[in-house]
Coordinates of C-alpha atoms in Angstrom, one line a residue:
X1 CA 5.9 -27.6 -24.1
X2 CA 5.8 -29.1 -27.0
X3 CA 6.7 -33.0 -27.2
X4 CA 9.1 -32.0 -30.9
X5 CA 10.9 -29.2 -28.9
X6 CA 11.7 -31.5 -25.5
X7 CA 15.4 -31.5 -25.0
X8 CA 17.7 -34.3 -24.1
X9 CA 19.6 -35.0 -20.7
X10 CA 22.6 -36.4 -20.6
X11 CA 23.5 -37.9 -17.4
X12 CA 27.3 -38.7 -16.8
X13 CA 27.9 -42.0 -15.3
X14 CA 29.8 -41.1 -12.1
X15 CA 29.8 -39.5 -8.5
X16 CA 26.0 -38.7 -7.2
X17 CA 25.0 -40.8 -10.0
X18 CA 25.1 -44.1 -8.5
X19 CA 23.2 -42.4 -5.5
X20 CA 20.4 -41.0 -7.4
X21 CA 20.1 -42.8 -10.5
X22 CA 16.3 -43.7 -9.8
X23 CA 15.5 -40.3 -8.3
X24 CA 17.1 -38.6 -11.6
X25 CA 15.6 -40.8 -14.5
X26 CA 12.4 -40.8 -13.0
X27 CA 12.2 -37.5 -12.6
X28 CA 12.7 -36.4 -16.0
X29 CA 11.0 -39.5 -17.7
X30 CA 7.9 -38.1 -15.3
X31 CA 8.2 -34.7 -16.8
X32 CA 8.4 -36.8 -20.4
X33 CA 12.1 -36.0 -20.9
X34 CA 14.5 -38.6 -22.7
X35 CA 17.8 -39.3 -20.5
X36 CA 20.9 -40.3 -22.2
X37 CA 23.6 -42.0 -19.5
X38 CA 26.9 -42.4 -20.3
X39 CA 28.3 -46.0 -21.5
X40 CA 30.6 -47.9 -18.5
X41 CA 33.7 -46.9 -17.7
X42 CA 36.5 -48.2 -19.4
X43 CA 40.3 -46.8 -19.5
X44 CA 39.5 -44.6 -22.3
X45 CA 36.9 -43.0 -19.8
X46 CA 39.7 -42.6 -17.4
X47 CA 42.2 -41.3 -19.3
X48 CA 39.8 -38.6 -20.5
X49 CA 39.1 -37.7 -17.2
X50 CA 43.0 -37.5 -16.5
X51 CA 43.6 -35.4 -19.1
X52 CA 40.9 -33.0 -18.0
X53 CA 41.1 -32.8 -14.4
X54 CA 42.7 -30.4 -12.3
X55 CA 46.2 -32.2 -10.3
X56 CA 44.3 -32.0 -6.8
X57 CA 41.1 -34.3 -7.9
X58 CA 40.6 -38.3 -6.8
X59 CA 39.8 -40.8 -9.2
X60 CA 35.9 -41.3 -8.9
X61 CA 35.8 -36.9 -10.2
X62 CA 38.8 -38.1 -13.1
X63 CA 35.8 -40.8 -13.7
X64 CA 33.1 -38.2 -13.5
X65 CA 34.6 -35.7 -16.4
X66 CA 35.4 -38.7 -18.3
X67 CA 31.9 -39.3 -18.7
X68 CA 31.3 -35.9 -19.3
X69 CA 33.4 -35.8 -21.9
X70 CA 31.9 -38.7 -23.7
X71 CA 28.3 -36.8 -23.6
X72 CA 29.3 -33.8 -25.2
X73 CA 27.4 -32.9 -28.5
X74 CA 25.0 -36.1 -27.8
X75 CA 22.1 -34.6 -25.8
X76 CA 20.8 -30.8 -25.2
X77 CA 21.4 -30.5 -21.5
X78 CA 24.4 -32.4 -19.5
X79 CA 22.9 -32.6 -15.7
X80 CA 25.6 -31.8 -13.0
X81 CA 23.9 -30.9 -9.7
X82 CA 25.2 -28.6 -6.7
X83 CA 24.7 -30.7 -3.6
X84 CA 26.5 -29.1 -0.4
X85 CA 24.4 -30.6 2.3
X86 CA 21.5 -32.8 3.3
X87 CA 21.2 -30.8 6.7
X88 CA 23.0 -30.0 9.9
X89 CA 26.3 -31.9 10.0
X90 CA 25.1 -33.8 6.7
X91 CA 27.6 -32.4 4.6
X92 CA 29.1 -33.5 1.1
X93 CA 32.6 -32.9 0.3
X94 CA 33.3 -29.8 -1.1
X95 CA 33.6 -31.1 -5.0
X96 CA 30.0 -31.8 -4.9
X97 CA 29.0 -28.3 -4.4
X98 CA 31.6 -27.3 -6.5
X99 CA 31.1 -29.9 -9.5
X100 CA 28.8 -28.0 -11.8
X101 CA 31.1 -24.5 -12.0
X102 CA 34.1 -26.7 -11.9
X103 CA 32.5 -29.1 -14.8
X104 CA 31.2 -25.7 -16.4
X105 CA 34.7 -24.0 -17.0
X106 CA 36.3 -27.4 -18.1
X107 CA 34.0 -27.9 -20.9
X108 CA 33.4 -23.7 -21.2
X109 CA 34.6 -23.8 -24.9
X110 CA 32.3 -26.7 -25.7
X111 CA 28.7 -25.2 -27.1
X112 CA 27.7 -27.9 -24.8
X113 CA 24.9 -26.7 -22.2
X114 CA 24.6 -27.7 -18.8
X115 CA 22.0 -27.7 -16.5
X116 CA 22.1 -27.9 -12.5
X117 CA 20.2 -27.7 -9.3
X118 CA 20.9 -26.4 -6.2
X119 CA 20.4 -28.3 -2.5
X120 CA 22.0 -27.0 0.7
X121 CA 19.6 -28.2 3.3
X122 CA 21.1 -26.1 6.2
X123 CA 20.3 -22.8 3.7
X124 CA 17.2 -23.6 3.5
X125 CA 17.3 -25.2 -0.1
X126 CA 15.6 -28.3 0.4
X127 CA 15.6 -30.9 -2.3
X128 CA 11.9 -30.4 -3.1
X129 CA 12.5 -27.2 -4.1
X130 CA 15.6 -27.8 -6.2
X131 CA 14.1 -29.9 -8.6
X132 CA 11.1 -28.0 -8.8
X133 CA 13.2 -24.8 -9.7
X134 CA 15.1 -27.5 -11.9
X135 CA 11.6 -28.2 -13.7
X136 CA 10.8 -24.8 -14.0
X137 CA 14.1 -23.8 -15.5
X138 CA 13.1 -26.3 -18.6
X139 CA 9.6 -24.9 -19.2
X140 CA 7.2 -27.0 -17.0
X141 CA 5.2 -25.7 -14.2
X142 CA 6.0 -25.6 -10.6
X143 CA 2.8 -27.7 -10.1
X144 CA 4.2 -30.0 -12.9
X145 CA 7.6 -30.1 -11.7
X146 CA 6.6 -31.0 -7.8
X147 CA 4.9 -34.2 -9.3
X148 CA 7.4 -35.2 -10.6
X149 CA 9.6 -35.0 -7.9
X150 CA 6.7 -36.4 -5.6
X151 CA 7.0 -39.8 -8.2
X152 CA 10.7 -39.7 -8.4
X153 CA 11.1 -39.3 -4.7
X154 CA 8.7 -42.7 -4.2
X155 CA 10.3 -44.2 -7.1
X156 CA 13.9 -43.9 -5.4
X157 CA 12.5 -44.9 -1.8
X158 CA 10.8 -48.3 -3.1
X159 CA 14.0 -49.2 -4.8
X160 CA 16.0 -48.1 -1.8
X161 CA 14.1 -50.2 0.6
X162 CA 14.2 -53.5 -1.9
X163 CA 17.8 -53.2 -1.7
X164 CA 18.5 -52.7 1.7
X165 CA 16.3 -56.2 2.9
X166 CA 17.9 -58.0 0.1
X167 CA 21.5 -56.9 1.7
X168 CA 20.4 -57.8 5.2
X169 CA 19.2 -60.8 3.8
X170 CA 22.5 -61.7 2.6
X171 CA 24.3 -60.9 6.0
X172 CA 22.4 -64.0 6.7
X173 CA 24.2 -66.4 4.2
X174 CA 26.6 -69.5 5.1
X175 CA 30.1 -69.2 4.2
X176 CA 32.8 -66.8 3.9
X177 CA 31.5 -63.0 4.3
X178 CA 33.1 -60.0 3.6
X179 CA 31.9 -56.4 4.6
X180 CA 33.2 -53.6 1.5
X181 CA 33.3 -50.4 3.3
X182 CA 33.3 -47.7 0.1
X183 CA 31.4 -45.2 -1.2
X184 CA 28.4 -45.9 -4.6
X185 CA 29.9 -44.7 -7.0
X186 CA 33.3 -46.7 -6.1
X187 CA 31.7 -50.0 -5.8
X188 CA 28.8 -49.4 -8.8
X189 CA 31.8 -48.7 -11.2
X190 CA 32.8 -51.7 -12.8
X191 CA 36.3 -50.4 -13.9
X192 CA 36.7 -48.8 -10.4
X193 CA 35.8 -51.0 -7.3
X194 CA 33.8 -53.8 -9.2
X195 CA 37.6 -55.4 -10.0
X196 CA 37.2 -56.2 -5.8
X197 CA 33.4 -57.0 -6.0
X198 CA 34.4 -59.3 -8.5
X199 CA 37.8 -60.5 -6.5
X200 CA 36.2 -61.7 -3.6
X201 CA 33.8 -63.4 -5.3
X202 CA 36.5 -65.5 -7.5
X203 CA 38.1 -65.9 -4.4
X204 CA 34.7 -67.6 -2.9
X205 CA 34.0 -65.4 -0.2
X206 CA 30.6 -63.2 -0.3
X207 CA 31.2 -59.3 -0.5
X208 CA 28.6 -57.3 1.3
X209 CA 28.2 -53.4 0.8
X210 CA 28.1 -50.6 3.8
X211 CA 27.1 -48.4 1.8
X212 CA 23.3 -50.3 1.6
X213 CA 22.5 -49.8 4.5
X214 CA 19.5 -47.8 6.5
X215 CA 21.0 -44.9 6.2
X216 CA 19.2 -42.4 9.1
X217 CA 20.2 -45.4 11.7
X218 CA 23.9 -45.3 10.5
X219 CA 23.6 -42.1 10.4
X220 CA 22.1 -41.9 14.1
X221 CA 25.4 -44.0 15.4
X222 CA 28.2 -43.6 13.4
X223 CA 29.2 -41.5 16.1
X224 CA 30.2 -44.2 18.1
X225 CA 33.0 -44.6 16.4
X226 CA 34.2 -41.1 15.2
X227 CA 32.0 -38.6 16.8
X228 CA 33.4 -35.6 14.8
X229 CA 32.7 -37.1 11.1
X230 CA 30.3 -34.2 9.3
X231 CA 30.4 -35.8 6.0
X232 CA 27.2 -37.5 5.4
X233 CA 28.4 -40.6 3.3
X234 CA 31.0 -41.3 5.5
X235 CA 28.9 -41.3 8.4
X236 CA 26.3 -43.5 6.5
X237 CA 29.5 -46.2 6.2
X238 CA 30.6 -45.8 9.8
X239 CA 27.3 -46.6 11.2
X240 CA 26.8 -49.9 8.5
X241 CA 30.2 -51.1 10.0
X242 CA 29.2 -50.3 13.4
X243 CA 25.8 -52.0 12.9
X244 CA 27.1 -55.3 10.6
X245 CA 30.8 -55.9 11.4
X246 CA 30.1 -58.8 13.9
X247 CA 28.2 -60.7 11.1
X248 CA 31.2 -60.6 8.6
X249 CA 34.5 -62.4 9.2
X250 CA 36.6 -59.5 7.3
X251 CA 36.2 -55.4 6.3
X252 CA 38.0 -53.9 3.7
X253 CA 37.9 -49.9 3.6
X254 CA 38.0 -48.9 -0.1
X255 CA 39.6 -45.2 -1.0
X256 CA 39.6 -43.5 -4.5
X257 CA 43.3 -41.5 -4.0
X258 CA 43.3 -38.9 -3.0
X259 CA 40.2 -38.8 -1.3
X260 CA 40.4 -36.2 1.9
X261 CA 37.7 -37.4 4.1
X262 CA 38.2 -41.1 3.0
X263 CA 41.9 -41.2 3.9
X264 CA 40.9 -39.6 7.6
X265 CA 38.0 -41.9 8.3
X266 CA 39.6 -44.8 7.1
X267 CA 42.5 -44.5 8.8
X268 CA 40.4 -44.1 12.0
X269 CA 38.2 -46.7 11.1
X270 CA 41.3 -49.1 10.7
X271 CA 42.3 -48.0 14.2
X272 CA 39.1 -48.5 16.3
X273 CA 37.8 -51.5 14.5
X274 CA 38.4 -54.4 17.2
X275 CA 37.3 -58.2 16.8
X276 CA 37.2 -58.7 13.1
X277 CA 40.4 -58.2 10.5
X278 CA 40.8 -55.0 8.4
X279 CA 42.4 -54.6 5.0
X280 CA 42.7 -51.1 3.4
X281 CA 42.4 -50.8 -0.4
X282 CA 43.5 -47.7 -2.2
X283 CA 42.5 -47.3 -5.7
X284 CA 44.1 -45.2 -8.3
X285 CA 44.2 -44.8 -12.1
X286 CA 46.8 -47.5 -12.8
X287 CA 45.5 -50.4 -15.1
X288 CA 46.8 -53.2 -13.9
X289 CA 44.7 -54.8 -11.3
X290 CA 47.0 -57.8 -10.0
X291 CA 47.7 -55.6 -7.1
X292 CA 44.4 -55.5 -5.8
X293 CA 43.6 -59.2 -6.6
X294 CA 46.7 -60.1 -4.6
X295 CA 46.1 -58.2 -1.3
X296 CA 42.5 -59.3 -1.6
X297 CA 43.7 -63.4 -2.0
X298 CA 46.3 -62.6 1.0
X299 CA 43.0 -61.6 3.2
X300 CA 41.4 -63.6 2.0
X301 CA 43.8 -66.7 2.9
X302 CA 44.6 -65.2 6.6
X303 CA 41.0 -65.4 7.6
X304 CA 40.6 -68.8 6.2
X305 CA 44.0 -69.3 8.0
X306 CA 42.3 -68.0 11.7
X307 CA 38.8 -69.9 11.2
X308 CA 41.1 -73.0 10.9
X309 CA 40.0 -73.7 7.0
X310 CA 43.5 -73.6 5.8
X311 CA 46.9 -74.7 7.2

């Protein structure tokens, strides 16, 4: 292929995003494609995604077609992949799988293209494959396309691994530490979850993420604490909590309404968790963020209050 005639991806900056960023720029940079990502979110971004999304969807998919929208007519290919699973009770809720026909009909009177890939472990389409097909399907070889997903797969490990020490280095840390239970692309959105990020660290106290974690051993034993959770990110957050919660002195469990699975394993979470305190946090598209900061300085205060550093 020609370099004159390569096209441009657009990647929005939302959902599986936050997960893969690495693994997805890499990827196409190793095949010698340009990536264009989506600017931050901001309300505009939101609203966007408001206006276009169907009544049932949480915030973090409003979020997602917000940034859709903002890429249309800026690049030659809009990447929105079909992940159902990662293998045998590794699944992804169903708007994953779903995303790319849902995000294809939205924008279906757009002359915008998309492009997509297609991983459902237990159906025998492993990841490998996928973006090898996904190489293909833009003109390069299979041979080609299995490098570059041999680099990007590397690429996203290394980074992976860096991040993971430097979080269990932090568990570490003096002072005030709170555990943030909630999924990537929650927390890595600055208009979304970093408003708590950001809150707790005003407020003095350190926030740690569950969701950097090692994922096969969370994975391994989140189901000590709900044994019938299939969905793979969940799990992944259940087994960090299980694994760090007697080196924080607080958890809060973050929800983008009206998440399904996040509303069940919260709640159970909130339930079974025994020996440290617990706040729930759930996030919606309002602007104002004073509610947030005020439930976060309240938990703040009652486990200074219980470790005797406030009267």
């Amino acid at each position: 292929m020609k370099k004159e005639t390569l096209p441009v991806i657009g990647l929005p900056r939302g959902l599986l995003y936050h997960r893969y960023e690495i693994l997805w720029q890499t990827f196409f940079h190793a095949l010698g494609l340009e990536t264009r990502v989506s600017a931050p979110t901001n309300r505009a971004v939101v609203e966007e995604g408001e206006r276009l999304a169907p009544d049932e969807a949480c915030l973090s998919e409003k979020i997602f077609l917000g940034h859709v929208s903002s890429l249309i007519g800026k690049c030659d290919y809009i990447f929105v992949p079909r992940v159902a699973n990662l293998g045998r009770n590794l699944d992804l809720c169903v708007r994953f799988s779903a995303l790319y026909d849902l995000t294809h009909c939205i924008f279906l009177r757009t002359d915008q293209k998309f492009l997509t890939c297609n991983i459902d472990v237990v159906n025998g389409a492993r990841e490998e494959d996928a973006f090898c097909d996904l190489g293909q399907s833009l003109g390069f070889s299979r041979k080609e396309s299995k490098k570059a997903w041999k680099t990007a797969q590397k690429a996203q490990e290394q980074a992976w691994d860096k991040a993971v020490k430097e979080q269990e280095r932090l568990y570490k840390s003096e002072g005030l530490k709170i555990l943030v239970s909630g999924h990537s692309y929650i927390l890595d959105d600055s208009y979304a979850g970093g408003v708590i990020l950001k809150g707790l660290r005003d407020l003095g106290a350190l926030p740690l993420r569950a969701d950097i974690t090692d994922r096969d051993y969370a994975v391994k034993h989140s189901p000590d604490l709900c044994p019938t959770c299939r969905w793979v990110m969940s799990r992944e957050l259940v087994g960090s909590i299980i694994q760090h919660r007697f080196q924080v002195d607080g958890i809060v469990l973050v929800t983008a309404f009206p998440c399904g699975p996040d509303s069940m394993v919260n709640d159970i979470l909130a339930r079974k968790i025994q020996g440290v305190p617990v706040l729930q946090l759930v996030l919606d598209s309002q602007t104002g963020t004073a509610g947030v900061e005020t439930r976060l300085e309240s938990f703040v205060d009652i486990i200074r209050m219980k470790k005797g550093e406030l009267t």
